[in-house]
Short mmCIF file of C-alpha atoms in Angstrom, two decimals:
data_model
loop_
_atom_site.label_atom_id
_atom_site.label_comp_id
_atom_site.label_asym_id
_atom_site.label_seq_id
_atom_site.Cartn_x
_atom_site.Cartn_y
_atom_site.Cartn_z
CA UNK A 94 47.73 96.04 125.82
CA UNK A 95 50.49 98.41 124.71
CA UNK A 96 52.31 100.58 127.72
CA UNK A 97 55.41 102.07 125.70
CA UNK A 98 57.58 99.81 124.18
CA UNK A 99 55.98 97.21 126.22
CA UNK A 100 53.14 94.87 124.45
CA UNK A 101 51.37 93.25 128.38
CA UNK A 102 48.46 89.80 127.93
CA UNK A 103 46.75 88.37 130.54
CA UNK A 104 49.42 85.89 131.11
CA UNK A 105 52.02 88.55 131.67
CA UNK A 106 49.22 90.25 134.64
CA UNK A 107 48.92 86.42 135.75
CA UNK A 108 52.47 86.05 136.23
CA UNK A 109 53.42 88.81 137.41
CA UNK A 110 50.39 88.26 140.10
CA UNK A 111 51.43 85.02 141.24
CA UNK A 112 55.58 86.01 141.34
CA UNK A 113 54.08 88.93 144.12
CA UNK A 114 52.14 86.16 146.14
CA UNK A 115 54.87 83.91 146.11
CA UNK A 116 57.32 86.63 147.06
CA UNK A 117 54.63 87.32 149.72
CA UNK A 118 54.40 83.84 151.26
CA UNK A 119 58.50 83.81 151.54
CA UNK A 120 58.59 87.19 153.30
CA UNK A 121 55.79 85.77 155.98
CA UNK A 122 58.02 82.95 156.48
CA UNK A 123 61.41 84.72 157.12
CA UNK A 124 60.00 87.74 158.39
CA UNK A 125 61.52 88.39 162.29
CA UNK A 126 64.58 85.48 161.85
CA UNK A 127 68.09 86.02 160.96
CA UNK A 128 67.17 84.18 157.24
CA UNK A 129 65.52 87.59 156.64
CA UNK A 130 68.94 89.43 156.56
CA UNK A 131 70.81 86.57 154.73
CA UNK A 132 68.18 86.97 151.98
CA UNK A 133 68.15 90.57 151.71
CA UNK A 134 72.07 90.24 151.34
CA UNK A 135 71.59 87.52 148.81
CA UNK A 136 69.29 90.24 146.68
CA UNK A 137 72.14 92.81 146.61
CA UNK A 138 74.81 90.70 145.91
CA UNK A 139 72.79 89.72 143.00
CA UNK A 140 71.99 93.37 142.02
CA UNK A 141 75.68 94.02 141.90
CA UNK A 142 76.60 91.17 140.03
CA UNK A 143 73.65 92.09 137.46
CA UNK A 144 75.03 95.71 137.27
CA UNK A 145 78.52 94.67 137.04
CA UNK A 146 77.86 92.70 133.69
CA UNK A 147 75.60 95.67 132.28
CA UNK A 148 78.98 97.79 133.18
CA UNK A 149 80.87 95.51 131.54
CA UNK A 150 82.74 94.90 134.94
CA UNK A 151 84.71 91.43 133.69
CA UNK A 152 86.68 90.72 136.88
CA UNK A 153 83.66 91.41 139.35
CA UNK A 154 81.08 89.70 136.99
CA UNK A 155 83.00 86.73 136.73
CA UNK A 156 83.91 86.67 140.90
CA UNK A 157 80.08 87.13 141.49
CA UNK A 158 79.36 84.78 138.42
CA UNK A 159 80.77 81.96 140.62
CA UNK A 160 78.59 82.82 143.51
CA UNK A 161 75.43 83.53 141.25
CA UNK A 162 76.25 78.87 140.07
CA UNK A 163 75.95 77.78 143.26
CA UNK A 164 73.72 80.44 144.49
CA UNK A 165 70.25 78.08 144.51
CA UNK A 166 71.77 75.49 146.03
CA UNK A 167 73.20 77.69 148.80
CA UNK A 168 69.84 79.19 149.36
CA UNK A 169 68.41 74.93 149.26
CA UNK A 170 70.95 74.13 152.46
CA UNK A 171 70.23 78.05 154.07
CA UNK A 172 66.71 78.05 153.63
CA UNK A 173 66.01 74.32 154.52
CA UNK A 174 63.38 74.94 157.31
CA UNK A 175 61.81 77.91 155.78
CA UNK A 176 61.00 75.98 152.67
CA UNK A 177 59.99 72.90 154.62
CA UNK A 178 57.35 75.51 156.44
CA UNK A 179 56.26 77.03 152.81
CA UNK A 180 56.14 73.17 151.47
CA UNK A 181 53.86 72.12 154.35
CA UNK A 182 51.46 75.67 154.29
CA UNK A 183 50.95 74.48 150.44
CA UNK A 184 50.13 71.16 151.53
CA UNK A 185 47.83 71.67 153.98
CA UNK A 186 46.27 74.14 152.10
CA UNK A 187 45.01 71.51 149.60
CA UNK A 188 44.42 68.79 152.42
CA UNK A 189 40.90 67.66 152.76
CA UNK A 190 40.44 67.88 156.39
CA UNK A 191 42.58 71.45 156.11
CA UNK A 192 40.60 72.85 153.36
CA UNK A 193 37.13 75.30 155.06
CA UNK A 194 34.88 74.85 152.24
CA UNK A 195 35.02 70.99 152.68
CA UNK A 196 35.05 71.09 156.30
CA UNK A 197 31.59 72.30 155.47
CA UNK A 198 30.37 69.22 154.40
CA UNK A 199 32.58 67.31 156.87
CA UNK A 200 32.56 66.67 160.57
CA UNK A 201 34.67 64.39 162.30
CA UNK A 202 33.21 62.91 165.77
CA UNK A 203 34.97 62.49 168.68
CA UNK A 204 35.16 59.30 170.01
CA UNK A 205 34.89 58.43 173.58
CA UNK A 206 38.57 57.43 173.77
CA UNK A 207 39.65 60.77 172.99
CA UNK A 208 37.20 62.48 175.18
CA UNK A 209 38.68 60.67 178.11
CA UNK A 210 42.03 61.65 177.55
CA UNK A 211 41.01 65.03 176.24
CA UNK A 212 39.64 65.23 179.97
CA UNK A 213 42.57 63.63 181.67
CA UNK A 214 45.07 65.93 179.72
CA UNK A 215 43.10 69.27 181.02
CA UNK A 216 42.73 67.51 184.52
CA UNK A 217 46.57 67.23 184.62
CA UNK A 218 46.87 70.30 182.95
CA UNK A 219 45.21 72.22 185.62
CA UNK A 220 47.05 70.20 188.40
CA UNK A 221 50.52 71.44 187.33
CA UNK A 222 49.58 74.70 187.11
CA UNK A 223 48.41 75.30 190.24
CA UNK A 224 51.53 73.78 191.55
CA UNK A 225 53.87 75.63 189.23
CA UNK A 226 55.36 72.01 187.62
CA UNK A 227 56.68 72.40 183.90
CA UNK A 228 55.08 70.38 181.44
CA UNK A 229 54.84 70.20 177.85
CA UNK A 230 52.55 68.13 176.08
CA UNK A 231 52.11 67.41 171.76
CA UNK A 232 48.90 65.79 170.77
CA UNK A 233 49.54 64.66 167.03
CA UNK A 234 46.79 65.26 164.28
CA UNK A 235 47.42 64.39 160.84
CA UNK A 236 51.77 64.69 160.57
CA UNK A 237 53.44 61.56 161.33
CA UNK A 238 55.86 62.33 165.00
CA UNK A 239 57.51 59.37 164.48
CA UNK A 240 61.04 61.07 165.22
CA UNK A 241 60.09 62.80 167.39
CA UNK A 242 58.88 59.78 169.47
CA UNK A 243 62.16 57.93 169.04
CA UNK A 244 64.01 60.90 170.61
CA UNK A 245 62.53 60.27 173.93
CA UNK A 246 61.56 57.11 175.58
CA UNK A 247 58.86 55.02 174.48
CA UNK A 248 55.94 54.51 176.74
CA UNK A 249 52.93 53.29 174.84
CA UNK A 250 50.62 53.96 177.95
CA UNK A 251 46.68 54.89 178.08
CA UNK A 252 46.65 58.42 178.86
CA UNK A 253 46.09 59.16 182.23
CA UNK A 254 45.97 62.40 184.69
CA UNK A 255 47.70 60.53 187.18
CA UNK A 256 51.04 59.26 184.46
CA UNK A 257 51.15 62.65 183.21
CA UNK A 258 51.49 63.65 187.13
CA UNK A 259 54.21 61.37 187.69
CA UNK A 260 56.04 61.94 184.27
CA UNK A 261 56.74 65.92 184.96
CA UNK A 262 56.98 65.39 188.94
CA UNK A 263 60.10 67.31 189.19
CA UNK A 264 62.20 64.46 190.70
CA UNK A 265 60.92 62.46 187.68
CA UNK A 266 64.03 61.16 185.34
CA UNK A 267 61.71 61.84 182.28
CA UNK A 268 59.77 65.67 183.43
CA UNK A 269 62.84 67.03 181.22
CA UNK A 270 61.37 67.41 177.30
CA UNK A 271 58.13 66.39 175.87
CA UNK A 272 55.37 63.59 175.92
CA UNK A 273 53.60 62.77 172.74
CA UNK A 274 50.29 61.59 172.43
CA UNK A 275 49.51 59.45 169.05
CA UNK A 276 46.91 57.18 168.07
CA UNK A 277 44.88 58.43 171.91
CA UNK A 278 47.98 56.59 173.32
CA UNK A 279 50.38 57.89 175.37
CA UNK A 280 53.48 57.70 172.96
CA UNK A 281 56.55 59.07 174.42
CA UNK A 282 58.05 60.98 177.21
CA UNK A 283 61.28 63.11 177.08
CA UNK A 284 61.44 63.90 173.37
CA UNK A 285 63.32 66.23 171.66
CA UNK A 286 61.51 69.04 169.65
CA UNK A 287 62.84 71.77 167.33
CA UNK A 288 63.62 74.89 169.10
CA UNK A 289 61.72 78.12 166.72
CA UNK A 290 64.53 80.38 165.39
CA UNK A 291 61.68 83.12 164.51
CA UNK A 292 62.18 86.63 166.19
CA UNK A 293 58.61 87.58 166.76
CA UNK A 294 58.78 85.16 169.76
CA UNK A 295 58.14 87.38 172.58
CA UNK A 296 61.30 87.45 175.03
CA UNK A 297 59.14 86.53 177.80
CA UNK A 298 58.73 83.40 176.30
CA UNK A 299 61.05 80.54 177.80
CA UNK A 300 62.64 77.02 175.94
CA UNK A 301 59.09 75.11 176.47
CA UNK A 302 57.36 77.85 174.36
CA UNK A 303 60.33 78.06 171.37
CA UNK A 304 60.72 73.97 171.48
CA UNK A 305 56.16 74.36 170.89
CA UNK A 306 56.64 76.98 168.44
CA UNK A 307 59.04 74.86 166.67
CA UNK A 308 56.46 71.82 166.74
CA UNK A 309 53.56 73.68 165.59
CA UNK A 310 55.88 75.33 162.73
CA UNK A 311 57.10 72.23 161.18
CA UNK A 312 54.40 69.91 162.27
CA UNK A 313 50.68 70.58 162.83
CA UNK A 314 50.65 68.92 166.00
CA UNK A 315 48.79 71.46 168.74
CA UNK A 316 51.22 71.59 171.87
CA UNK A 317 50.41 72.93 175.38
CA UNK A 318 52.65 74.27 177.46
CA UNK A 319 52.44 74.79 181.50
CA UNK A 320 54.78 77.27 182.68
CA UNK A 321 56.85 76.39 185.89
CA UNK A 322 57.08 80.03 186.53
CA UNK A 323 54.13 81.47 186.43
CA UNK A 324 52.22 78.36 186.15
CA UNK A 325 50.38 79.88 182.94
CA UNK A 326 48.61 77.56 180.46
CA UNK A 327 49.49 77.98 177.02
CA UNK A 328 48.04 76.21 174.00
CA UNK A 329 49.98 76.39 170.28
CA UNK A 330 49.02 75.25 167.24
CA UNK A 331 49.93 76.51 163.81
CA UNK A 332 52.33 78.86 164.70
CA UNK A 333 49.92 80.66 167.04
CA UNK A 334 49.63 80.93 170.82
CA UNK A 335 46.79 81.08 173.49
CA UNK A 336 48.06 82.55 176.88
CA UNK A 337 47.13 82.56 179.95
CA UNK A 338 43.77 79.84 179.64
CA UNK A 339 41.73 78.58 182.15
CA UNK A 340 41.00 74.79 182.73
CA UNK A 341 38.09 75.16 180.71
CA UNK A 342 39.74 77.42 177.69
CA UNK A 343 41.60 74.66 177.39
CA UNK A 344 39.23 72.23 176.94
CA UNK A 345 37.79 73.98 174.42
CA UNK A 346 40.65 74.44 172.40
CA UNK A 347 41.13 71.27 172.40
CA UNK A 348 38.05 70.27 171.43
CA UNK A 349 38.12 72.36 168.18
CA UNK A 350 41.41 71.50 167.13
CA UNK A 351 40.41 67.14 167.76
CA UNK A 352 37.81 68.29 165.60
CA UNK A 353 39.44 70.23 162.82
#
């Protein structure tokens, strides 16, 4: 196909296709977090250094020229957690237990192990909310935690209503970060997680719900969150969040996501 001076194929359309979707994917990732602005300034100093060496600009197209060498491996260090997010969509994307059409054909059972503690977590759950106690709790899928877990303190407990209880008691040495659940065994308590940088994080939200943002965006551990001041139940997963759930909203939730 001729348009102009121009001769287009089918490999030019499928290019030029899959540079839009990948330009796509990077704007969904940066969109709302102060690596939007630092790309958008990275495009226009490149636009100026292109125009400066069709102007024949020597001095300027040689400072910018500079910039323009090191200029991926700036964007590498910049972009580090952003590309770790787009790395792990791509991955999951192609995982077997990620991918819908195959889920079709396969479904995981829950065993009776995980039942319990699904039931003891919601028990506990409920507990702290009603008496406004702080909690915040990562059940791990499919993404090894095992940093995460040597941030805190190891515990390697049966899960329990009644250890959870004790563990974010407010006069509890280890209520202050997370516990992890891995393997149906109560992993850690008082881990670390990675606070979300992304602005469409309603202001509302407190540290508990950016340090579970964080975990669901790097990780695809689901995290639930019990606020101490409203005593609101939040579940996230994937980037997403479910306010505001009863007892039994909960339990669902975390039925579906054991068995996705």
């Amino acid at each position: 196909m001729h348009i102009g001076f121009l001769n287009i194929d089918f490999i030019d359309i499928v290019d030029v296709l899959f540079v839009a979707f990948l330009l796509y994917q990077i704007y969904r990732l940066i969109q709302g977090s102060i690596a939007n602005k630092i790309f958008f300034g990275f495009i226009i100093v490149y636009v100026v250094y292109l125009l400066a060496t069709a102007f024949g600009m020597e001095l300027l197209s040689a400072i910018l020229g500079q910039f323009m060498n090191v200029g991926v491996l700036a964007l590498l260090i910049i972009f580090q957690q952003e590309i770790r997010r787009f790395l792990l969509m791509l991955g999951r994307s192609t995982s077997f237990q990620e991918n819908a059409i195959l889920k079709r054909f396969y479904t995981p059972k829950i065993s009776k192990e995980k039942v319990s503690n699904l039931q003891a977590i919601v028990e506990a759950t409920r507990t702290m909310a009603a008496t406004h106690t702080g909690a915040l709790i990562v059940i791990e899928k499919e993404d090894d935690l095992k940093k995460f877990i040597e941030s805190g303190d190891e515990i390697d407990s049966q899960v329990s209503k009644r250890l959870l209880l004790t563990i974010f008691h407010k006069n509890s040495p280890l209520h202050d970060g997370a516990v992890i659940i891995k393997n149906n065994r109560l992993a850690a308590a008082r881990c670390m997680l990675p606070i979300s940088e992304s602005g469409t994080i309603s202001p509302t939200l407190g540290f508990r719900h950016r340090a579970a943002f964080g975990m669901s965006e790097q990780t695809d551990a689901a995290v639930i969150v019990v606020s101490e001041e409203k005593g609101e139940i939040s579940f996230v997963s994937h980037g997403g969040i479910f306010r505001n759930m009863s007892s039994k909203d909960l339990e669902t939730k975390l039925g579906e996501y054991l068995l996705n």
